[in-house]
GROMACS .gro file of C-alpha atoms in nm:
model
  376
    1THR     CA    1  -3.593  -7.296  -8.293
    2ALA     CA    2  -3.614  -7.339  -7.877
    3SER     CA    3  -3.260  -7.221  -7.820
    4SER     CA    4  -3.298  -6.888  -8.060
    5ARG     CA    5  -3.641  -6.751  -7.908
    6ASN     CA    6  -3.510  -6.776  -7.640
    7ALA     CA    7  -3.151  -6.587  -7.631
    8SER     CA    8  -3.445  -6.325  -7.731
    9LEU     CA    9  -3.670  -6.387  -7.481
   10LEU     CA   10  -3.334  -6.264  -7.233
   11ALA     CA   11  -3.377  -5.947  -7.363
   12PHE     CA   12  -3.672  -5.774  -7.362
   13ALA     CA   13  -3.812  -5.981  -7.043
   14PRO     CA   14  -3.878  -5.806  -6.780
   15THR     CA   15  -3.518  -5.730  -6.601
   16THR     CA   16  -3.683  -5.897  -6.150
   17THR     CA   17  -3.792  -6.200  -6.350
   18SER     CA   18  -3.554  -6.504  -6.432
   19LEU     CA   19  -3.590  -6.742  -6.650
   20ILE     CA   20  -3.391  -7.051  -6.689
   21SER     CA   21  -3.473  -7.249  -6.999
   22HIS     CA   22  -3.505  -7.640  -7.047
   23LYS     CA   23  -3.102  -7.669  -7.258
   24ALA     CA   24  -2.945  -7.463  -6.941
   25TRP     CA   25  -3.082  -7.596  -6.647
   26SER     CA   26  -3.003  -7.956  -6.782
   27LYS     CA   27  -2.655  -7.882  -6.816
   28GLN     CA   28  -2.677  -7.751  -6.460
   29LYS     CA   29  -2.788  -8.078  -6.357
   30GLY     CA   30  -2.578  -8.263  -6.594
   31PHE     CA   31  -2.908  -8.441  -6.785
   32ASN     CA   32  -2.816  -8.534  -7.121
   33ASN     CA   33  -3.003  -8.205  -7.320
   34ASN     CA   34  -3.159  -8.362  -7.654
   35ASN     CA   35  -3.494  -8.238  -7.728
   36ASN     CA   36  -3.638  -8.575  -7.609
   37MET     CA   37  -3.741  -8.613  -7.274
   38THR     CA   38  -3.914  -8.910  -7.295
   39SER     CA   39  -3.575  -9.088  -7.377
   40ARG     CA   40  -3.562  -9.157  -7.044
   41SER     CA   41  -3.677  -9.442  -6.957
   42SER     CA   42  -3.861  -9.560  -6.593
   43SER     CA   43  -3.579  -9.752  -6.498
   44THR     CA   44  -3.334  -9.432  -6.525
   45THR     CA   45  -3.603  -9.169  -6.339
   46THR     CA   46  -3.460  -9.169  -5.980
   47THR     CA   47  -3.617  -9.000  -5.685
   48THR     CA   48  -3.439  -8.741  -5.539
   49ASP     CA   49  -3.582  -8.653  -5.093
   50VAL     CA   50  -3.765  -8.414  -5.078
   51HIS     CA   51  -3.540  -8.225  -4.862
   52ASP     CA   52  -3.224  -8.265  -5.105
   53VAL     CA   53  -3.407  -7.978  -5.359
   54GLN     CA   54  -3.460  -7.636  -5.255
   55GLN     CA   55  -3.776  -7.474  -5.407
   56THR     CA   56  -3.750  -7.095  -5.491
   57LYS     CA   57  -3.997  -6.887  -5.410
   58ASN     CA   58  -4.280  -6.860  -5.667
   59ARG     CA   59  -4.076  -7.057  -5.946
   60VAL     CA   60  -4.306  -7.248  -6.150
   61ALA     CA   61  -4.253  -7.510  -6.437
   62LEU     CA   62  -4.509  -7.574  -6.760
   63LEU     CA   63  -4.423  -7.956  -6.919
   64GLN     CA   64  -4.396  -7.972  -7.278
   65LEU     CA   65  -4.465  -8.326  -7.256
   66PRO     CA   66  -4.551  -8.581  -7.561
   67VAL     CA   67  -4.840  -8.754  -7.580
   68THR     CA   68  -4.895  -9.117  -7.718
   69SER     CA   69  -5.157  -9.355  -7.729
   70ASP     CA   70  -5.074  -9.567  -7.461
   71LYS     CA   71  -5.187  -9.449  -7.151
   72SER     CA   72  -4.988  -9.568  -6.893
   73LYS     CA   73  -4.690  -9.464  -7.134
   74ASN     CA   74  -4.798  -9.118  -7.084
   75ILE     CA   75  -4.861  -9.152  -6.728
   76GLN     CA   76  -4.487  -9.253  -6.696
   77THR     CA   77  -4.358  -8.972  -6.866
   78ALA     CA   78  -4.584  -8.758  -6.697
   79LYS     CA   79  -4.408  -8.902  -6.361
   80ASP     CA   80  -4.055  -8.807  -6.482
   81TYR     CA   81  -4.132  -8.428  -6.594
   82ILE     CA   82  -4.307  -8.315  -6.314
   83GLN     CA   83  -3.956  -8.526  -6.118
   84LYS     CA   84  -3.832  -8.290  -6.343
   85ALA     CA   85  -4.030  -8.022  -6.244
   86TYR     CA   86  -3.877  -8.069  -5.839
   87GLU     CA   87  -3.534  -8.074  -5.899
   88SER     CA   88  -3.534  -7.737  -6.125
   89GLY     CA   89  -3.689  -7.588  -5.771
   90ALA     CA   90  -4.019  -7.510  -5.893
   91GLN     CA   91  -4.338  -7.446  -5.650
   92LEU     CA   92  -4.566  -7.515  -5.875
   93CYS     CA   93  -4.594  -7.660  -6.221
   94VAL     CA   94  -4.872  -7.709  -6.480
   95LEU     CA   95  -4.957  -8.057  -6.731
   96PRO     CA   96  -5.158  -7.977  -7.084
   97GLU     CA   97  -5.403  -8.046  -7.134
   98ILE     CA   98  -5.503  -8.452  -7.219
   99TRP     CA   99  -5.204  -8.563  -7.161
  100ASN     CA  100  -5.364  -8.930  -7.084
  101SER     CA  101  -5.509  -8.969  -7.406
  102PRO     CA  102  -5.503  -8.888  -7.774
  103TYR     CA  103  -5.627  -8.592  -7.843
  104ALA     CA  104  -5.986  -8.719  -8.037
  105THR     CA  105  -6.352  -8.710  -7.911
  106SER     CA  106  -6.403  -9.101  -7.966
  107ALA     CA  107  -6.092  -9.205  -7.772
  108PHE     CA  108  -6.232  -9.000  -7.455
  109PRO     CA  109  -6.523  -9.236  -7.328
  110GLU     CA  110  -6.219  -9.504  -7.308
  111TYR     CA  111  -5.969  -9.304  -7.151
  112ALA     CA  112  -6.189  -9.192  -6.897
  113GLU     CA  113  -6.134  -9.204  -6.488
  114GLN     CA  114  -6.312  -9.126  -6.236
  115LEU     CA  115  -6.141  -8.870  -6.045
  116PRO     CA  116  -6.150  -8.747  -5.664
  117LYS     CA  117  -6.370  -8.434  -5.596
  118VAL     CA  118  -6.253  -8.098  -5.369
  119GLY     CA  119  -6.132  -8.214  -5.050
  120ASP     CA  120  -5.995  -8.555  -5.136
  121SER     CA  121  -5.641  -8.679  -5.051
  122LEU     CA  122  -5.555  -9.019  -5.027
  123SER     CA  123  -5.536  -9.064  -4.686
  124SER     CA  124  -5.852  -8.926  -4.540
  125SER     CA  125  -6.042  -9.171  -4.882
  126VAL     CA  126  -5.927  -9.490  -4.700
  127ASP     CA  127  -6.135  -9.394  -4.377
  128ASP     CA  128  -6.482  -9.231  -4.593
  129ASP     CA  129  -6.762  -9.449  -4.552
  130ASP     CA  130  -6.856  -9.309  -4.943
  131ASP     CA  131  -6.773  -9.562  -5.144
  132ASP     CA  132  -6.768  -9.320  -5.441
  133ASP     CA  133  -6.449  -9.183  -5.238
  134ASP     CA  134  -6.286  -9.489  -5.175
  135ASP     CA  135  -5.961  -9.443  -5.412
  136ASN     CA  136  -5.968  -9.782  -5.507
  137ASN     CA  137  -6.224  -9.620  -5.776
  138TRP     CA  138  -5.964  -9.330  -5.885
  139GLY     CA  139  -5.765  -9.381  -6.195
  140LYS     CA  140  -5.424  -9.408  -6.255
  141SER     CA  141  -5.369  -9.074  -6.336
  142SER     CA  142  -5.524  -8.884  -6.073
  143ILE     CA  143  -5.349  -9.126  -5.818
  144MET     CA  144  -5.019  -9.042  -5.981
  145LEU     CA  145  -5.074  -8.668  -5.870
  146MET     CA  146  -5.135  -8.645  -5.612
  147GLU     CA  147  -4.841  -8.892  -5.476
  148MET     CA  148  -4.615  -8.679  -5.724
  149ALA     CA  149  -4.743  -8.342  -5.555
  150LYS     CA  150  -4.694  -8.529  -5.152
  151SER     CA  151  -4.347  -8.629  -5.234
  152THR     CA  152  -4.190  -8.311  -5.398
  153ASN     CA  153  -4.361  -8.087  -5.202
  154MET     CA  154  -4.525  -7.832  -5.504
  155TYR     CA  155  -4.909  -7.775  -5.625
  156ILE     CA  156  -4.958  -7.946  -5.921
  157VAL     CA  157  -5.197  -7.795  -6.164
  158GLY     CA  158  -5.271  -8.108  -6.315
  159GLY     CA  159  -5.359  -8.010  -6.667
  160SER     CA  160  -5.677  -8.242  -6.761
  161ILE     CA  161  -5.746  -8.592  -6.824
  162PRO     CA  162  -6.096  -8.727  -6.948
  163GLU     CA  163  -6.348  -8.717  -6.608
  164ARG     CA  164  -6.634  -9.033  -6.620
  165CYS     CA  165  -6.879  -8.884  -6.356
  166ASN     CA  166  -7.256  -9.018  -6.329
  167GLU     CA  167  -7.273  -9.128  -6.758
  168LYS     CA  168  -7.120  -8.783  -6.882
  169ILE     CA  169  -6.739  -8.761  -6.960
  170TYR     CA  170  -6.608  -8.367  -6.841
  171ASN     CA  171  -6.267  -8.243  -6.956
  172THR     CA  172  -6.104  -8.217  -6.626
  173CYS     CA  173  -5.814  -8.045  -6.462
  174LEU     CA  174  -5.679  -8.133  -6.122
  175ILE     CA  175  -5.504  -7.919  -5.868
  176ILE     CA  176  -5.315  -8.096  -5.602
  177ASN     CA  177  -5.174  -7.924  -5.322
  178PRO     CA  178  -4.789  -8.040  -5.137
  179SER     CA  179  -5.007  -8.230  -4.887
  180GLY     CA  180  -5.161  -8.417  -5.218
  181THR     CA  181  -5.492  -8.312  -5.140
  182ILE     CA  182  -5.701  -8.186  -5.396
  183VAL     CA  183  -5.755  -7.804  -5.425
  184GLY     CA  184  -5.960  -7.702  -5.722
  185LYS     CA  185  -6.134  -7.918  -5.992
  186HIS     CA  186  -6.255  -7.762  -6.302
  187ARG     CA  187  -6.425  -7.912  -6.579
  188LYS     CA  188  -6.409  -7.758  -6.905
  189VAL     CA  189  -6.631  -7.487  -6.932
  190HIS     CA  190  -6.671  -7.407  -7.327
  191LEU     CA  191  -6.602  -7.671  -7.551
  192PHE     CA  192  -6.388  -7.723  -7.834
  193ASP     CA  193  -6.655  -7.710  -8.134
  194ILE     CA  194  -6.558  -7.530  -8.400
  195ASN     CA  195  -6.525  -7.552  -8.809
  196VAL     CA  196  -6.304  -7.349  -8.955
  197PRO     CA  197  -6.305  -7.424  -9.331
  198GLY     CA  198  -5.936  -7.529  -9.528
  199GLY     CA  199  -5.886  -7.553  -9.113
  200ILE     CA  200  -6.054  -7.829  -8.861
  201GLN     CA  201  -6.370  -7.949  -8.771
  202PHE     CA  202  -6.389  -8.037  -8.423
  203LYS     CA  203  -6.669  -8.115  -8.177
  204GLU     CA  204  -6.595  -8.176  -7.859
  205SER     CA  205  -6.980  -8.175  -7.733
  206GLU     CA  206  -7.036  -8.534  -7.946
  207THR     CA  207  -6.867  -8.696  -7.554
  208LEU     CA  208  -6.787  -8.381  -7.373
  209THR     CA  209  -7.010  -8.228  -7.130
  210GLY     CA  210  -6.962  -7.816  -6.979
  211GLY     CA  211  -6.865  -7.754  -6.686
  212GLU     CA  212  -7.101  -7.500  -6.446
  213GLY     CA  213  -6.823  -7.328  -6.233
  214ALA     CA  214  -6.505  -7.087  -6.214
  215THR     CA  215  -6.245  -7.244  -6.064
  216TYR     CA  216  -5.944  -7.051  -5.885
  217PHE     CA  217  -5.683  -7.212  -5.584
  218ASP     CA  218  -5.502  -7.013  -5.345
  219VAL     CA  219  -5.168  -7.114  -5.321
  220LEU     CA  220  -5.132  -7.069  -4.929
  221PRO     CA  221  -4.832  -6.838  -4.746
  222GLU     CA  222  -4.503  -6.989  -4.598
  223GLU     CA  223  -4.530  -7.096  -4.223
  224GLY     CA  224  -4.595  -6.796  -4.095
  225GLY     CA  225  -4.616  -6.522  -4.327
  226GLU     CA  226  -4.916  -6.279  -4.316
  227LYS     CA  227  -5.200  -6.344  -4.584
  228ASP     CA  228  -5.046  -5.995  -4.763
  229ASP     CA  229  -4.663  -5.984  -4.720
  230GLU     CA  230  -4.422  -6.100  -4.967
  231ALA     CA  231  -4.469  -6.470  -4.840
  232SER     CA  232  -4.830  -6.521  -4.996
  233GLY     CA  233  -4.552  -6.592  -5.303
  234LEU     CA  234  -4.812  -6.619  -5.598
  235GLY     CA  235  -5.122  -6.597  -5.463
  236ARG     CA  236  -5.474  -6.684  -5.558
  237ILE     CA  237  -5.490  -6.837  -5.906
  238GLY     CA  238  -5.771  -6.886  -6.178
  239VAL     CA  239  -5.767  -7.157  -6.357
  240GLY     CA  240  -5.897  -7.263  -6.725
  241ILE     CA  241  -5.842  -7.515  -6.963
  242CYS     CA  242  -5.760  -7.417  -7.368
  243TYR     CA  243  -6.103  -7.332  -7.532
  244ASP     CA  244  -6.169  -7.124  -7.179
  245ILE     CA  245  -5.941  -6.874  -7.287
  246ARG     CA  246  -6.097  -6.743  -7.611
  247PHE     CA  247  -6.428  -6.574  -7.331
  248PRO     CA  248  -6.277  -6.291  -7.206
  249GLU     CA  249  -6.546  -6.241  -6.980
  250TYR     CA  250  -6.440  -6.562  -6.776
  251ALA     CA  251  -6.096  -6.398  -6.691
  252LEU     CA  252  -6.255  -6.128  -6.598
  253LEU     CA  253  -6.471  -6.268  -6.350
  254LEU     CA  254  -6.185  -6.432  -6.189
  255THR     CA  255  -5.908  -6.169  -6.218
  256GLN     CA  256  -6.202  -5.908  -6.072
  257MET     CA  257  -6.395  -6.107  -5.930
  258HIS     CA  258  -6.260  -6.329  -5.749
  259GLN     CA  259  -5.876  -6.115  -5.673
  260CYS     CA  260  -5.665  -6.414  -5.914
  261LYS     CA  261  -5.356  -6.271  -5.994
  262ILE     CA  262  -5.210  -6.529  -6.217
  263LEU     CA  263  -5.448  -6.714  -6.485
  264ILE     CA  264  -5.385  -7.099  -6.594
  265TYR     CA  265  -5.465  -7.244  -6.877
  266PRO     CA  266  -5.372  -7.574  -6.983
  267GLY     CA  267  -5.415  -7.613  -7.347
  268ALA     CA  268  -5.413  -7.795  -7.653
  269PHE     CA  269  -5.451  -7.555  -8.003
  270ASN     CA  270  -5.386  -7.692  -8.319
  271LEU     CA  271  -5.151  -7.568  -8.607
  272THR     CA  272  -5.465  -7.377  -8.784
  273THR     CA  273  -5.509  -7.127  -8.439
  274GLY     CA  274  -5.224  -7.194  -8.277
  275PRO     CA  275  -5.011  -6.983  -8.524
  276ALA     CA  276  -5.296  -6.732  -8.495
  277HIS     CA  277  -5.387  -6.659  -8.184
  278TRP     CA  278  -5.195  -6.837  -7.895
  279GLU     CA  279  -5.009  -6.634  -7.746
  280LEU     CA  280  -5.201  -6.350  -7.926
  281LEU     CA  281  -5.513  -6.432  -7.672
  282GLN     CA  282  -5.248  -6.533  -7.386
  283ARG     CA  283  -5.133  -6.165  -7.407
  284ALA     CA  284  -5.522  -5.977  -7.445
  285ARG     CA  285  -5.637  -6.188  -7.136
  286ALA     CA  286  -5.246  -6.122  -6.980
  287VAL     CA  287  -5.309  -5.755  -6.990
  288ASP     CA  288  -5.712  -5.740  -7.005
  289GLY     CA  289  -5.705  -5.874  -6.603
  290GLN     CA  290  -5.366  -5.759  -6.516
  291CYS     CA  291  -5.236  -6.061  -6.430
  292TYR     CA  292  -5.013  -6.357  -6.503
  293VAL     CA  293  -5.151  -6.631  -6.785
  294ILE     CA  294  -4.948  -6.923  -6.797
  295THR     CA  295  -5.048  -7.156  -7.079
  296ALA     CA  296  -4.932  -7.557  -7.087
  297SER     CA  297  -4.934  -7.760  -7.498
  298PRO     CA  298  -4.860  -8.072  -7.492
  299ALA     CA  299  -4.573  -8.128  -7.704
  300ARG     CA  300  -4.635  -8.189  -8.099
  301MET     CA  301  -4.609  -8.569  -8.259
  302PRO     CA  302  -4.539  -8.602  -8.617
  303PRO     CA  303  -4.819  -8.821  -8.714
  304PRO     CA  304  -4.749  -9.183  -8.772
  305GLU     CA  305  -4.544  -9.297  -9.072
  306ASN     CA  306  -4.732  -9.645  -9.160
  307GLU     CA  307  -5.122  -9.544  -9.140
  308THR     CA  308  -5.200  -9.952  -9.124
  309THR     CA  309  -4.979  -9.947  -8.789
  310SER     CA  310  -5.153  -9.593  -8.646
  311SER     CA  311  -5.330  -9.572  -8.336
  312LYS     CA  312  -5.668  -9.582  -8.405
  313TYR     CA  313  -5.804  -9.254  -8.340
  314PRO     CA  314  -5.716  -9.030  -8.524
  315HIS     CA  315  -5.393  -8.804  -8.543
  316TYR     CA  316  -5.410  -8.457  -8.368
  317SER     CA  317  -5.073  -8.201  -8.381
  318ALA     CA  318  -5.080  -7.999  -8.068
  319TRP     CA  319  -4.910  -7.658  -8.151
  320GLY     CA  320  -4.714  -7.672  -7.844
  321HIS     CA  321  -4.561  -7.347  -7.711
  322SER     CA  322  -4.588  -7.319  -7.423
  323THR     CA  323  -4.566  -6.954  -7.295
  324ILE     CA  324  -4.626  -6.713  -6.925
  325ILE     CA  325  -4.701  -6.356  -7.122
  326SER     CA  326  -4.656  -6.087  -6.748
  327PRO     CA  327  -4.920  -5.855  -6.676
  328TRP     CA  328  -4.789  -5.624  -6.963
  329GLY     CA  329  -4.832  -5.848  -7.222
  330GLU     CA  330  -4.459  -5.962  -7.258
  331VAL     CA  331  -4.359  -6.286  -7.303
  332VAL     CA  332  -4.169  -6.417  -7.022
  333ALA     CA  333  -4.052  -6.774  -7.052
  334THR     CA  334  -4.197  -6.988  -7.444
  335CYS     CA  335  -4.043  -7.272  -7.616
  336ASP     CA  336  -4.088  -7.397  -7.980
  337GLU     CA  337  -4.290  -7.750  -8.041
  338LYS     CA  338  -4.082  -8.039  -7.954
  339PRO     CA  339  -4.100  -8.196  -7.585
  340ASN     CA  340  -3.983  -7.938  -7.318
  341LEU     CA  341  -3.942  -7.756  -6.934
  342VAL     CA  342  -4.033  -7.440  -6.937
  343VAL     CA  343  -3.918  -7.278  -6.592
  344ALA     CA  344  -3.964  -6.931  -6.488
  345ASP     CA  345  -3.988  -6.703  -6.148
  346LEU     CA  346  -4.238  -6.481  -6.074
  347ASP     CA  347  -4.201  -6.128  -5.993
  348MET     CA  348  -4.579  -6.108  -5.797
  349ASP     CA  349  -4.499  -5.766  -5.725
  350LYS     CA  350  -4.539  -5.646  -6.056
  351VAL     CA  351  -4.925  -5.693  -6.033
  352GLU     CA  352  -4.958  -5.452  -5.798
  353GLU     CA  353  -4.756  -5.231  -5.950
  354MET     CA  354  -4.945  -5.269  -6.340
  355ARG     CA  355  -5.271  -5.242  -6.136
  356MET     CA  356  -5.156  -4.929  -5.971
  357ALA     CA  357  -5.057  -4.734  -6.251
  358ILE     CA  358  -5.314  -4.890  -6.552
  359PRO     CA  359  -5.647  -4.883  -6.277
  360THR     CA  360  -5.894  -5.008  -6.489
  361MET     CA  361  -6.006  -5.210  -6.250
  362GLY     CA  362  -6.161  -4.915  -6.030
  363GLN     CA  363  -6.260  -4.688  -6.359
  364LYS     CA  364  -6.515  -4.954  -6.481
  365ARG     CA  365  -6.820  -4.775  -6.581
  366ASN     CA  366  -7.153  -4.971  -6.413
  367ASP     CA  367  -7.395  -4.734  -6.486
  368LEU     CA  368  -7.307  -4.851  -6.884
  369TYR     CA  369  -7.223  -5.268  -6.847
  370ARG     CA  370  -7.160  -5.453  -6.546
  371LEU     CA  371  -6.971  -5.763  -6.481
  372VAL     CA  372  -7.205  -6.030  -6.293
  373GLU     CA  373  -7.170  -6.425  -6.180
  374GLY     CA  374  -7.376  -6.663  -6.331
  375ASP     CA  375  -7.649  -6.828  -6.164
  376LYS     CA  376  -7.508  -7.213  -6.096
   0.00000   0.00000   0.00000
């Protein structure tokens, strides 16, 4: 269970890293913890003024939310979870992969939205003469993320949603700063095309186009802080989506060429690859890059009982288990497959401690092999 898993984690998690389970946090805040956060309807959602909650430096929240075929409901659920992340004191929150749509290639075109570009904000687009940047053309999902980032004063790594652009569909993650401005936009680089005998067959390339670039952003220093002092906080963060985590070259590009200290992968591993590789790959990327690795998955939803009234799209069972891994490769925080909120404080000193203790980045044999960035 989630509670027993978290209890065991406390025994070996680094002593300088604090972990707050959703159960403990909900009790502190007076919420009913029934592992079914969607039971809170929009009418019961409370809005807290941005000055009412004290954000905790380097606190991150992973939003393992349930996804349905009802897009409006998914957007409201995501909004509720972002609000709860804010109320937990998080500085940054992470949504899961494909949170506004069923995870089905046939569903992506229907649920796809036009998304803003890096540098766009709700206020600046009003005065933009380019009709393509008019926020009236942006989808409801991205507008909600931008509004919530600004109202909660948090960085939001917006999981991913299907994006429509120039007659192509992408699996895209938006990163929004506390001012509500887009500071990063990652289109999934490696498409999930697999065929596991006796397991699962899936081919994202049936409808999706792969992205063409590495994505990272900076969590800027607090006002009055120098770039390299402790006020820098989380620092530079690299972003991938799900299947991207299987490619160590992409992760090394982010950590070694772009100096990322955290890698974030919204993902939706399934019941075949999840138990085998989900945690393994996260720990591998953390040790390779000597960095924190953060993943956020959708909650696992049961298949419909009545096939005649089920969604027109095939059911996809996500593995869940949203997780944070330390630079040493330890599980700092995680949960089970149910709807959940994972909250933890990151000790960023651990990144430099690891890189100094085992200085692999300075021990590369460039006479034998070399990491170079692609042509695009």
